Amino acid sequence: MKHTKIFTGIALAFGLAASAAGAQEMSFFRIGTGGTAGTYYPIGGLLANAISNPPGSRPCDQGGSCGVPGLIASALSANGSVANINAIAGGSLESGFSQSDVATWAYTGTGIWEGKPAVDKLRAIANLYPESIHLITSAESGISSVADLKGKRVSMDEPGSGTLVDAKIILDGYGLSEADIQPEFLKPDQAADRMRDGAMDAFFFVGGYPAGAISELASQHAVKLIPISCEEAPKICEEFKFFAPDVIPGGTYEGNADDVQTLSVGAQWVTSADQPEELIYQITKALWNDNSRKQLDAGHAKGKAITKETALNGVGIPLHPGAEKFYKEAGLLK
């Protein structure tokens, strides 16, 4: 239903634009997200609605959209962090979501970007919310720790995703590699389907909780969240400073009543230095207005975690000049 609303809104915007042709300049802005079963996609839809203000819309002060005048933004399903950054670098996306670790590696040409050209035009609009590392196992698999994954059927997520990167780091931190498991490379919803059918023992997912695919799976199949911590695997946090301790609260997923310790990375909204300064300034301003605040709080469980006060947390790449201008005006940046 949420997806239908997003696309219906875009179609309506085109209709409004046609009736007001010539009255206001129209522009488009795409946000690359992740798979439809994850958290990036619905959050992307919320942000697209918040920053859009199609030609012919009622003004903000008259109860209309408080987005950027003439802008039509859309959230596109994509393969996640790595794919979004590549698309931004190639000019096929105006912006996208990325894990903070992947964005930093891409900009500096280090980590998973070592040996590849650095994406030196990558710029940040905002840090959004913590992305929790989920390790989901079938309750009947007998897995109770990361070390128990040895010899098991484990989905690491699809190529081009930040989850795949972090899954490899987690395995290595616990003394395992892909050679020690039976790896598969599926989207979370596909991995969940396989687990439901008894053909998958575990899968990784990095994203805000609750994740739709995991919630649906837990309502139909007994699953268990496995803890991940730097106390158990100190190598992870010693080598990769972008990980932060996190907790998935008890009751987030059916059958998991207790809090589960895990790690998180920041979900960030990134763009290219080639995007106009005034456009990104207006987009950043629209993101943090009072009307957007209401949409974020009501639209998704993770929306409340997207705050202006944490917008600069963990940002390891330069801000876009337009975003920087807004944060200085807002007193959040000197």
Tab-separated table of C-alpha atoms in Angstrom:
chain	number	residue	atom	x	y	z
A	1	MET	CA	0.000	0.000	0.000
A	2	LYS	CA	2.862	2.395	0.851
A	3	HIS	CA	4.460	1.698	-2.533
A	4	THR	CA	1.158	2.328	-4.294
A	5	LYS	CA	0.830	5.684	-2.538
A	6	ILE	CA	4.331	6.714	-3.583
A	7	PHE	CA	3.773	5.941	-7.253
A	8	THR	CA	0.239	7.368	-7.230
A	9	GLY	CA	1.691	10.588	-5.826
A	10	ILE	CA	4.251	10.745	-8.610
A	11	ALA	CA	1.572	10.153	-11.266
A	12	LEU	CA	-0.561	12.904	-9.734
A	13	ALA	CA	2.457	15.197	-9.786
A	14	PHE	CA	2.839	14.686	-13.528
A	15	GLY	CA	-0.835	15.555	-14.009
A	16	LEU	CA	-0.490	18.716	-11.976
A	17	ALA	CA	2.665	19.628	-13.857
A	18	ALA	CA	0.919	19.298	-17.217
A	19	SER	CA	-1.933	21.586	-16.139
A	20	ALA	CA	0.512	24.214	-14.891
A	21	ALA	CA	2.933	24.057	-17.827
A	22	GLY	CA	5.005	27.165	-18.096
A	23	ALA	CA	3.877	28.457	-14.686
A	24	GLN	CA	6.794	26.907	-12.827
A	25	GLU	CA	9.975	25.148	-13.885
A	26	MET	CA	9.854	21.406	-13.218
A	27	SER	CA	12.862	19.287	-12.210
A	28	PHE	CA	13.408	15.691	-11.167
A	29	PHE	CA	15.552	14.155	-8.420
A	30	ARG	CA	16.062	10.423	-7.952
A	31	ILE	CA	16.982	8.692	-4.694
A	32	GLY	CA	18.578	5.244	-5.048
A	33	THR	CA	17.522	2.995	-2.172
A	34	GLY	CA	17.647	-0.777	-1.645
A	35	GLY	CA	15.375	-3.777	-2.110
A	36	THR	CA	11.667	-3.282	-1.483
A	37	ALA	CA	11.752	-5.621	1.543
A	38	GLY	CA	14.366	-3.565	3.393
A	39	THR	CA	14.346	-0.195	5.165
A	40	TYR	CA	15.987	2.014	2.518
A	41	TYR	CA	13.046	1.801	0.127
A	42	PRO	CA	10.214	3.002	2.415
A	43	ILE	CA	12.466	5.671	3.957
A	44	GLY	CA	13.375	6.819	0.445
A	45	GLY	CA	9.684	7.150	-0.357
A	46	LEU	CA	9.148	9.303	2.729
A	47	LEU	CA	12.042	11.609	1.853
A	48	ALA	CA	10.946	11.855	-1.782
A	49	ASN	CA	7.488	12.963	-0.680
A	50	ALA	CA	8.951	15.406	1.852
A	51	ILE	CA	11.194	17.242	-0.616
A	52	SER	CA	8.785	17.225	-3.585
A	53	ASN	CA	6.614	20.199	-4.469
A	54	PRO	CA	5.249	19.597	-7.990
A	55	PRO	CA	4.252	22.543	-10.174
A	56	GLY	CA	0.703	23.613	-9.381
A	57	SER	CA	0.800	22.424	-5.750
A	58	ARG	CA	-0.670	24.542	-2.987
A	59	PRO	CA	1.943	26.589	-1.118
A	60	CYS	CA	3.272	25.239	2.159
A	61	ASP	CA	1.660	28.020	4.213
A	62	GLN	CA	-1.714	27.092	2.720
A	63	GLY	CA	-1.544	23.432	3.719
A	64	GLY	CA	0.257	22.233	0.605
A	65	SER	CA	3.634	20.621	0.082
A	66	CYS	CA	6.615	22.150	1.873
A	67	GLY	CA	9.155	20.669	-0.529
A	68	VAL	CA	11.341	22.364	-3.124
A	69	PRO	CA	9.204	24.368	-5.572
A	70	GLY	CA	8.915	22.566	-8.906
A	71	LEU	CA	10.765	19.449	-7.714
A	72	ILE	CA	9.478	15.923	-8.287
A	73	ALA	CA	11.562	13.403	-6.326
A	74	SER	CA	11.237	9.624	-6.579
A	75	ALA	CA	12.624	6.671	-4.625
A	76	LEU	CA	14.037	3.913	-6.839
A	77	SER	CA	14.580	0.327	-5.711
A	78	ALA	CA	18.259	-0.576	-6.177
A	79	ASN	CA	20.935	-2.980	-4.942
A	80	GLY	CA	22.051	-0.820	-2.035
A	81	SER	CA	25.130	1.134	-0.996
A	82	VAL	CA	27.782	0.080	-3.513
A	83	ALA	CA	25.378	0.136	-6.460
A	84	ASN	CA	23.999	3.551	-5.457
A	85	ILE	CA	27.462	5.112	-5.200
A	86	ASN	CA	28.476	3.676	-8.571
A	87	ALA	CA	25.280	5.077	-10.117
A	88	ILE	CA	25.905	8.518	-8.606
A	89	ALA	CA	29.501	8.456	-9.873
A	90	GLY	CA	28.267	7.442	-13.320
A	91	GLY	CA	25.595	10.144	-13.437
A	92	SER	CA	22.589	7.789	-13.608
A	93	LEU	CA	21.348	8.821	-10.137
A	94	GLU	CA	21.194	12.247	-8.530
A	95	SER	CA	21.442	10.798	-5.006
A	96	GLY	CA	21.164	7.602	-3.010
A	97	PHE	CA	21.511	5.922	0.354
A	98	SER	CA	24.722	4.332	1.560
A	99	GLN	CA	26.152	2.836	4.688
A	100	SER	CA	28.690	5.186	6.258
A	101	ASP	CA	31.498	2.635	5.920
A	102	VAL	CA	30.909	2.101	2.204
A	103	ALA	CA	30.685	5.860	1.533
A	104	THR	CA	33.983	6.476	3.336
A	105	TRP	CA	35.744	3.660	1.476
A	106	ALA	CA	34.437	4.898	-1.878
A	107	TYR	CA	35.519	8.503	-1.284
A	108	THR	CA	39.004	7.566	-0.032
A	109	GLY	CA	39.607	4.630	-2.397
A	110	THR	CA	40.313	2.343	0.562
A	111	GLY	CA	38.760	-0.816	1.999
A	112	ILE	CA	36.568	-2.465	-0.620
A	113	TRP	CA	37.419	0.389	-3.023
A	114	GLU	CA	41.157	-0.245	-2.871
A	115	GLY	CA	42.560	-0.625	-6.386
A	116	LYS	CA	39.557	1.170	-7.910
A	117	PRO	CA	39.249	4.893	-8.698
A	118	ALA	CA	38.135	6.833	-5.639
A	119	VAL	CA	34.718	8.487	-5.954
A	120	ASP	CA	36.171	11.873	-5.052
A	121	LYS	CA	33.021	13.787	-6.006
A	122	LEU	CA	30.888	11.894	-3.450
A	123	ARG	CA	29.235	14.326	-1.021
A	124	ALA	CA	26.917	13.949	1.979
A	125	ILE	CA	23.477	15.462	2.462
A	126	ALA	CA	22.720	13.925	5.858
A	127	ASN	CA	23.279	11.042	8.216
A	128	LEU	CA	19.854	9.457	8.657
A	129	TYR	CA	19.656	6.634	11.216
A	130	PRO	CA	21.609	3.676	12.627
A	131	GLU	CA	21.559	0.524	10.506
A	132	SER	CA	21.616	-2.544	12.691
A	133	ILE	CA	23.417	-5.705	11.624
A	134	HIS	CA	20.895	-8.558	11.765
A	135	LEU	CA	21.969	-12.184	11.723
A	136	ILE	CA	18.770	-14.198	11.413
A	137	THR	CA	18.778	-17.972	11.843
A	138	SER	CA	16.148	-20.654	11.668
A	139	ALA	CA	15.399	-21.785	15.225
A	140	GLU	CA	15.737	-25.402	14.128
A	141	SER	CA	19.276	-24.848	12.748
A	142	GLY	CA	20.910	-25.085	16.169
A	143	ILE	CA	22.887	-21.878	15.554
A	144	SER	CA	23.403	-19.768	18.684
A	145	SER	CA	26.544	-17.805	17.791
A	146	VAL	CA	28.360	-16.508	14.710
A	147	ALA	CA	30.920	-19.301	15.151
A	148	ASP	CA	28.125	-21.847	14.669
A	149	LEU	CA	27.694	-20.727	11.049
A	150	LYS	CA	30.528	-23.053	10.008
A	151	GLY	CA	29.245	-25.501	7.407
A	152	LYS	CA	25.794	-23.871	7.317
A	153	ARG	CA	23.815	-22.415	4.399
A	154	VAL	CA	24.170	-18.653	4.832
A	155	SER	CA	22.985	-15.814	2.588
A	156	MET	CA	25.381	-12.854	2.614
A	157	ASP	CA	23.047	-10.552	0.595
A	158	GLU	CA	23.500	-9.669	-3.055
A	159	PRO	CA	26.583	-8.276	-4.808
A	160	GLY	CA	26.674	-4.480	-4.661
A	161	SER	CA	25.185	-4.322	-1.169
A	162	GLY	CA	26.801	-2.939	1.971
A	163	THR	CA	25.426	-5.947	3.830
A	164	LEU	CA	27.693	-8.287	1.868
A	165	VAL	CA	30.712	-6.178	2.821
A	166	ASP	CA	29.826	-6.200	6.513
A	167	ALA	CA	28.911	-9.898	6.537
A	168	LYS	CA	32.454	-10.726	5.372
A	169	ILE	CA	33.907	-8.506	8.120
A	170	ILE	CA	31.750	-10.191	10.776
A	171	LEU	CA	32.731	-13.677	9.636
A	172	ASP	CA	36.414	-12.737	9.641
A	173	GLY	CA	36.092	-11.228	13.126
A	174	TYR	CA	34.840	-14.558	14.415
A	175	GLY	CA	37.583	-16.509	12.635
A	176	LEU	CA	35.511	-17.652	9.647
A	177	SER	CA	35.571	-17.018	5.908
A	178	GLU	CA	33.243	-17.723	2.995
A	179	ALA	CA	35.094	-21.021	2.509
A	180	ASP	CA	33.885	-22.154	5.947
A	181	ILE	CA	30.192	-21.755	5.095
A	182	GLN	CA	27.885	-22.563	2.196
A	183	PRO	CA	27.431	-18.979	0.964
A	184	GLU	CA	24.532	-17.706	-1.095
A	185	PHE	CA	23.974	-14.171	-2.331
A	186	LEU	CA	20.287	-13.308	-2.110
A	187	LYS	CA	18.148	-10.308	-1.209
A	188	PRO	CA	16.641	-10.535	2.320
A	189	ASP	CA	13.150	-11.395	1.066
A	190	GLN	CA	14.539	-14.185	-1.140
A	191	ALA	CA	16.652	-15.520	1.734
A	192	ALA	CA	13.597	-15.406	4.003
A	193	ASP	CA	11.584	-17.405	1.469
A	194	ARG	CA	14.351	-20.015	1.346
A	195	MET	CA	14.462	-20.207	5.141
A	196	ARG	CA	10.696	-20.604	5.293
A	197	ASP	CA	11.039	-23.557	2.913
A	198	GLY	CA	13.802	-25.137	5.004
A	199	ALA	CA	16.539	-24.422	2.436
A	200	MET	CA	18.443	-21.681	4.323
A	201	ASP	CA	19.995	-21.771	7.809
A	202	ALA	CA	20.888	-18.105	8.261
A	203	PHE	CA	21.097	-14.750	6.500
A	204	PHE	CA	22.590	-11.320	7.120
A	205	PHE	CA	20.723	-8.057	6.781
A	206	VAL	CA	21.961	-4.539	7.568
A	207	GLY	CA	19.212	-1.980	8.010
A	208	GLY	CA	16.886	-0.225	10.383
A	209	TYR	CA	14.585	-2.377	12.471
A	210	PRO	CA	11.931	-3.603	12.086
A	211	ALA	CA	12.696	-4.942	8.598
A	212	GLY	CA	9.572	-5.997	6.708
A	213	ALA	CA	10.999	-9.253	5.315
A	214	ILE	CA	12.176	-10.380	8.761
A	215	SER	CA	8.930	-9.405	10.498
A	216	GLU	CA	6.925	-11.366	7.948
A	217	LEU	CA	9.218	-14.381	8.236
A	218	ALA	CA	9.111	-14.351	12.059
A	219	SER	CA	5.305	-14.402	11.979
A	220	GLN	CA	5.358	-17.642	9.947
A	221	HIS	CA	8.546	-19.433	10.961
A	222	ALA	CA	10.506	-19.737	14.212
A	223	VAL	CA	13.635	-17.597	13.874
A	224	LYS	CA	16.387	-16.460	16.206
A	225	LEU	CA	18.459	-13.266	16.267
A	226	ILE	CA	22.147	-13.999	16.886
A	227	PRO	CA	24.250	-11.551	18.951
A	228	ILE	CA	27.290	-9.821	17.429
A	229	SER	CA	29.630	-7.860	19.679
A	230	CYS	CA	33.133	-6.467	19.960
A	231	GLU	CA	33.501	-8.212	23.312
A	232	GLU	CA	33.236	-11.550	21.515
A	233	ALA	CA	35.156	-10.389	18.423
A	234	PRO	CA	37.351	-7.394	19.368
A	235	LYS	CA	39.144	-7.489	16.010
A	236	ILE	CA	36.041	-6.086	14.298
A	237	CYS	CA	35.912	-2.806	16.203
A	238	GLU	CA	39.674	-2.448	16.505
A	239	GLU	CA	40.060	-2.481	12.738
A	240	PHE	CA	36.802	-0.827	11.651
A	241	LYS	CA	36.045	2.268	13.712
A	242	PHE	CA	32.748	3.017	11.951
A	243	PHE	CA	30.942	0.206	13.803
A	244	ALA	CA	29.009	1.243	16.907
A	245	PRO	CA	27.449	-0.949	19.613
A	246	ASP	CA	23.721	-1.364	19.106
A	247	VAL	CA	20.755	-3.257	20.523
A	248	ILE	CA	17.751	-4.747	18.738
A	249	PRO	CA	15.043	-4.453	21.408
A	250	GLY	CA	13.200	-7.514	22.607
A	251	GLY	CA	9.849	-7.916	20.887
A	252	THR	CA	10.983	-6.258	17.648
A	253	TYR	CA	10.527	-9.624	15.939
A	254	GLU	CA	8.071	-12.317	16.972
A	255	GLY	CA	9.621	-15.100	19.057
A	256	ASN	CA	12.561	-12.942	20.179
A	257	ALA	CA	11.501	-11.493	23.520
A	258	ASP	CA	14.957	-10.458	24.784
A	259	ASP	CA	17.230	-7.608	23.720
A	260	VAL	CA	19.992	-8.736	21.340
A	261	GLN	CA	23.418	-7.066	21.245
A	262	THR	CA	24.687	-6.195	17.788
A	263	LEU	CA	26.621	-3.541	15.848
A	264	SER	CA	25.446	-0.745	13.586
A	265	VAL	CA	26.624	1.635	10.875
A	266	GLY	CA	25.039	4.911	9.823
A	267	ALA	CA	22.627	5.129	6.904
A	268	GLN	CA	23.558	8.245	4.941
A	269	TRP	CA	22.032	10.210	2.080
A	270	VAL	CA	24.746	11.008	-0.460
A	271	THR	CA	24.980	12.854	-3.753
A	272	SER	CA	27.546	14.252	-6.194
A	273	ALA	CA	29.515	17.484	-6.013
A	274	ASP	CA	28.147	18.091	-9.526
A	275	GLN	CA	24.627	18.689	-8.166
A	276	PRO	CA	23.814	22.435	-7.994
A	277	GLU	CA	24.496	24.068	-4.627
A	278	GLU	CA	21.144	25.867	-4.500
A	279	LEU	CA	19.205	22.669	-5.269
A	280	ILE	CA	20.898	20.662	-2.498
A	281	TYR	CA	20.502	23.600	-0.112
A	282	GLN	CA	16.753	23.676	-0.787
A	283	ILE	CA	16.496	19.876	-0.501
A	284	THR	CA	18.326	19.874	2.838
A	285	LYS	CA	16.136	22.716	4.083
A	286	ALA	CA	12.984	20.837	3.023
A	287	LEU	CA	14.226	17.647	4.697
A	288	TRP	CA	14.388	19.353	8.076
A	289	ASN	CA	11.261	21.521	8.054
A	290	ASP	CA	8.417	20.921	10.517
A	291	ASN	CA	6.161	19.341	7.899
A	292	SER	CA	8.817	16.744	7.029
A	293	ARG	CA	9.255	16.021	10.736
A	294	LYS	CA	5.600	14.987	10.952
A	295	GLN	CA	5.911	12.759	7.872
A	296	LEU	CA	9.029	11.027	9.194
A	297	ASP	CA	7.534	10.423	12.649
A	298	ALA	CA	4.335	8.954	11.234
A	299	GLY	CA	5.681	7.171	8.163
A	300	HIS	CA	8.062	4.493	9.458
A	301	ALA	CA	9.328	3.081	12.757
A	302	LYS	CA	12.839	4.324	11.899
A	303	GLY	CA	11.600	7.787	10.928
A	304	LYS	CA	11.786	9.093	14.500
A	305	ALA	CA	15.537	8.344	14.510
A	306	ILE	CA	16.101	10.718	11.570
A	307	THR	CA	16.831	13.996	13.330
A	308	LYS	CA	18.545	17.262	12.489
A	309	GLU	CA	20.629	16.940	15.653
A	310	THR	CA	22.221	13.671	14.432
A	311	ALA	CA	22.454	14.691	10.761
A	312	LEU	CA	26.228	15.088	10.925
A	313	ASN	CA	27.017	12.036	13.070
A	314	GLY	CA	29.574	9.673	11.553
A	315	VAL	CA	29.837	11.566	8.256
A	316	GLY	CA	33.257	10.586	6.904
A	317	ILE	CA	33.024	12.362	3.530
A	318	PRO	CA	32.687	16.079	2.728
A	319	LEU	CA	29.272	17.681	2.936
A	320	HIS	CA	27.798	18.986	-0.293
A	321	PRO	CA	28.219	22.807	-0.247
A	322	GLY	CA	24.435	23.227	-0.352
A	323	ALA	CA	23.953	20.988	2.691
A	324	GLU	CA	26.873	22.667	4.454
A	325	LYS	CA	25.248	26.063	3.905
A	326	PHE	CA	22.039	24.863	5.571
A	327	TYR	CA	23.765	23.308	8.597
A	328	LYS	CA	25.755	26.487	9.180
A	329	GLU	CA	22.568	28.557	9.031
A	330	ALA	CA	20.918	26.117	11.451
A	331	GLY	CA	23.805	26.475	13.917
A	332	LEU	CA	24.794	22.818	13.616
A	333	LEU	CA	28.113	23.555	11.944
A	334	LYS	CA	30.648	26.301	12.572
